[in-house]
XYZ file of C-alpha atoms in Angstrom:
249
model
C 0.000 0.000 0.000
C 1.291 3.500 -0.794
C 2.907 5.540 1.972
C 2.555 9.354 1.768
C 5.823 11.212 1.385
C 5.360 13.075 4.657
C 5.426 9.803 6.639
C 8.950 8.973 7.761
C 8.319 6.398 10.472
C 9.914 8.623 13.087
C 6.422 9.603 14.250
C 5.947 6.387 16.193
C 6.231 6.129 19.960
C 9.765 5.692 21.281
C 8.856 2.379 22.957
C 7.613 0.993 19.643
C 10.732 2.291 17.920
C 12.802 0.423 20.470
C 10.878 -2.794 19.747
C 11.576 -2.404 16.058
C 15.341 -2.244 16.682
C 15.345 -6.036 16.636
C 14.658 -5.822 12.874
C 17.049 -4.936 10.050
C 17.132 -1.157 9.584
C 15.293 -0.980 6.237
C 12.647 -3.434 7.402
C 12.170 -1.528 10.660
C 11.621 1.683 8.707
C 8.993 0.042 6.492
C 7.157 -1.407 9.475
C 7.275 1.921 11.293
C 5.746 3.752 8.339
C 2.887 1.266 8.124
C 2.253 1.581 11.861
C 2.130 5.362 11.485
C -0.528 4.929 8.801
C -2.563 2.638 11.057
C -2.564 5.270 13.784
C -3.334 8.044 11.316
C -6.319 6.328 9.691
C -7.884 4.164 12.379
C -10.544 6.691 13.436
C -11.537 8.173 10.073
C -10.729 5.292 7.706
C -10.748 1.990 9.625
C -10.602 -0.096 6.455
C -7.504 1.754 5.291
C -5.891 1.326 8.701
C -6.682 -2.384 8.558
C -4.923 -2.663 5.205
C -1.745 -1.048 6.525
C -1.880 -3.230 9.649
C -1.900 -6.342 7.478
C 1.211 -5.118 5.660
C 2.990 -4.485 8.972
C 1.877 -7.904 10.206
C 3.254 -9.594 7.113
C 6.586 -7.840 7.612
C 7.023 -8.291 11.374
C 4.538 -10.641 13.003
C 6.912 -11.353 15.895
C 6.861 -7.757 17.140
C 4.319 -7.187 19.914
C 3.538 -3.616 18.861
C 2.655 -4.855 15.380
C 0.308 -7.519 16.756
C -1.325 -4.920 18.998
C -1.786 -2.462 16.130
C -3.257 -5.234 13.990
C -5.620 -6.055 16.842
C -6.884 -2.494 17.146
C -7.302 -2.196 13.375
C -9.338 -5.407 13.286
C -11.334 -4.224 16.315
C -12.134 -0.926 14.572
C -13.540 -2.956 11.682
C -15.624 -5.146 14.021
C -13.514 -8.202 13.207
C -13.652 -9.237 16.836
C -12.364 -12.788 16.510
C -9.313 -11.641 14.595
C -8.754 -8.762 17.007
C -8.931 -11.078 20.004
C -6.338 -13.371 18.464
C -3.942 -10.484 17.864
C -4.428 -9.075 21.359
C -3.765 -12.486 22.884
C -0.578 -12.787 20.853
C 0.595 -9.331 21.959
C -0.173 -10.168 25.570
C 1.818 -13.394 25.391
C 4.777 -11.469 24.008
C 4.731 -8.682 26.578
C 3.178 -10.281 29.640
C 1.272 -7.066 30.380
C -2.408 -6.828 31.305
C -3.282 -3.517 29.657
C -5.156 -5.179 26.767
C -7.420 -7.137 29.131
C -10.441 -4.762 28.869
C -10.425 -4.614 25.073
C -10.031 -8.391 24.956
C -13.139 -8.656 27.117
C -14.933 -6.266 24.817
C -14.047 -8.503 21.878
C -15.867 -11.285 23.728
C -18.905 -9.004 23.815
C -18.541 -8.384 20.103
C -18.506 -12.133 19.528
C -21.806 -12.467 21.400
C -20.269 -13.837 24.594
C -21.139 -11.273 27.303
C -20.890 -13.936 30.007
C -17.233 -14.449 29.089
C -16.662 -10.692 29.277
C -18.136 -10.674 32.785
C -15.899 -13.580 33.804
C -12.909 -11.537 32.648
C -14.183 -8.506 34.586
C -14.041 -10.569 37.754
C -10.659 -12.165 37.060
C -7.504 -11.485 39.130
C -5.915 -9.816 36.092
C -8.142 -6.776 36.641
C -6.281 -5.937 39.857
C -3.109 -5.535 37.819
C -4.635 -2.803 35.655
C -3.983 0.865 36.289
C -6.887 3.157 37.164
C -7.724 3.897 33.528
C -7.757 0.182 32.744
C -10.013 -0.579 35.692
C -12.485 2.080 34.604
C -12.412 0.671 31.067
C -13.098 -2.778 32.470
C -16.061 -1.398 34.401
C -17.454 0.093 31.177
C -17.075 -3.233 29.401
C -18.755 -5.095 32.261
C -21.678 -2.663 32.243
C -21.998 -3.137 28.503
C -22.063 -6.899 28.993
C -24.852 -6.532 31.549
C -26.849 -4.497 29.040
C -26.203 -7.125 26.368
C -27.877 -9.601 28.710
C -30.825 -7.298 29.364
C -29.716 -6.553 32.930
C -30.195 -2.779 32.964
C -30.314 -2.343 36.723
C -27.135 -4.390 37.108
C -25.447 -2.267 34.437
C -26.343 0.890 36.351
C -24.980 -0.533 39.604
C -21.798 -1.665 37.830
C -21.075 1.907 36.741
C -21.613 3.370 40.200
C -18.121 3.872 41.572
C -15.833 6.404 43.253
C -14.635 7.423 39.775
C -18.202 8.240 38.735
C -18.904 10.208 41.913
C -15.637 12.153 41.799
C -15.661 15.817 40.754
C -12.144 15.410 39.383
C -11.996 15.380 35.585
C -9.916 12.513 34.262
C -9.499 11.171 30.699
C -12.195 8.584 31.351
C -14.695 10.846 33.160
C -16.793 11.903 30.162
C -17.229 8.374 28.847
C -18.052 6.994 32.279
C -20.687 9.660 32.923
C -22.072 9.193 29.411
C -22.401 5.430 29.842
C -24.154 5.934 33.165
C -26.552 8.488 31.668
C -27.328 6.211 28.742
C -28.030 3.262 31.034
C -30.328 5.412 33.171
C -32.203 6.545 30.083
C -32.584 2.966 28.863
C -34.063 2.128 32.263
C -36.633 4.923 31.907
C -35.011 7.222 34.469
C -35.052 10.279 32.214
C -34.566 12.967 34.856
C -31.449 11.326 36.255
C -30.205 10.618 32.723
C -30.477 14.297 31.816
C -28.454 15.229 34.891
C -25.665 12.821 33.986
C -25.610 13.747 30.308
C -25.110 17.347 31.484
C -22.241 16.194 33.710
C -20.757 14.303 30.768
C -20.854 17.498 28.695
C -18.948 19.320 31.435
C -16.210 16.683 31.365
C -16.076 16.151 27.595
C -13.386 18.655 26.665
C -12.337 16.959 23.417
C -15.720 15.908 22.047
C -15.190 12.200 22.635
C -18.934 11.638 23.125
C -22.154 13.068 21.683
C -23.391 13.979 25.151
C -24.354 17.495 24.080
C -26.581 16.102 21.322
C -28.202 13.639 23.696
C -28.842 16.420 26.190
C -30.399 18.535 23.461
C -32.655 15.608 22.539
C -33.921 15.317 26.080
C -34.576 19.066 26.161
C -36.556 18.846 22.912
C -34.152 21.029 20.966
C -34.422 20.802 17.176
C -31.762 21.926 14.736
C -32.736 23.893 11.653
C -30.836 23.310 8.423
C -31.168 26.286 6.093
C -30.401 25.277 2.524
C -28.643 27.472 -0.006
C -30.716 29.901 -2.087
C -33.525 29.750 0.457
C -35.082 26.723 -1.255
C -36.166 24.771 1.819
C -35.925 24.857 5.561
C -35.927 21.437 7.156
C -36.126 20.541 10.795
C -34.997 17.318 12.303
C -34.096 16.055 15.753
C -30.456 16.211 16.686
C -30.233 12.452 16.910
C -31.096 11.718 13.284
C -28.188 10.365 11.251
C -26.252 9.881 14.480
C -24.804 6.488 15.314
C -25.595 5.672 18.941
C -22.273 5.802 20.770
C -23.508 4.022 23.871
C -22.093 0.612 22.910
C -18.697 2.034 21.980
C -18.415 4.129 25.043
C -19.115 1.158 27.191
C -16.723 -0.938 25.233
C-alpha cells in the first residue's frame, strides 16, 4: 500500500521504535511507516488502517507492537475474533495486562457477554492501572446491558470514579455510559443530569453527550439550505450512530 511522502516512520512512539530495533534497519523503517498509517487512519478510515496493519503484520509478526496495532485495526472494523487473536498474541509477548479490557470487549462483540463478565471478575483486573479498571467497568456494564440486565449495568457503573468531581481522561465516557443506562431504564430525569455532567467533562468531544442532552430538552436543529429553497427541521439524533455501545466498550 502507498505511503505518503510526509510519513517517515519517526512519528511512532519511542517504545515501539525500540521494539523495532530487533529488525534490520530498512525493514524496521517500512514497518514503522505502516504503523504510522494505522494510527493516522484508524478513526476516520478503519478499512484503510486495517490494510496497513496487514502489511505491517506480514513484515514483522513477531513484534508485539505490530500484533497490537493489527488487533486495534481489526477491532475498529468489528472483526472481533481476529482482534482477540492479535491481542492475545501481543499479551503473550509482553506479559502485560493492559489489553485485558479490550479483549473482554471482543468477547462481547462475539456475542459472549458472560465471558466478558468472567474476565471482569478475574484477578488480572487488579493488575490494571486506574484507567484500565475504569475501562473494564465500562465493558462489564456493557455486557450486563447485552444480557438485558439494565439495573445491574447501572450498579456496575456506580463507583468512586463516577462520583468524583475530578476530571480525568475517562470521566466523560463513564458519565455518558451511566446516563445512557439510566435513560434505557426509563429514568429520564437522572439521565439528563448525567448527560449534562458528561458534557462538562467532555473537553475533546469524545462523546455526543451534548446532542443527547439537546434531545432530552426537545431542541431541534434547523438546516437552512442554499438559495432559500427549503428549511428542514430534524431532531439532533437523526443520522447519528448511537455511541452508547462504543463508550461502554
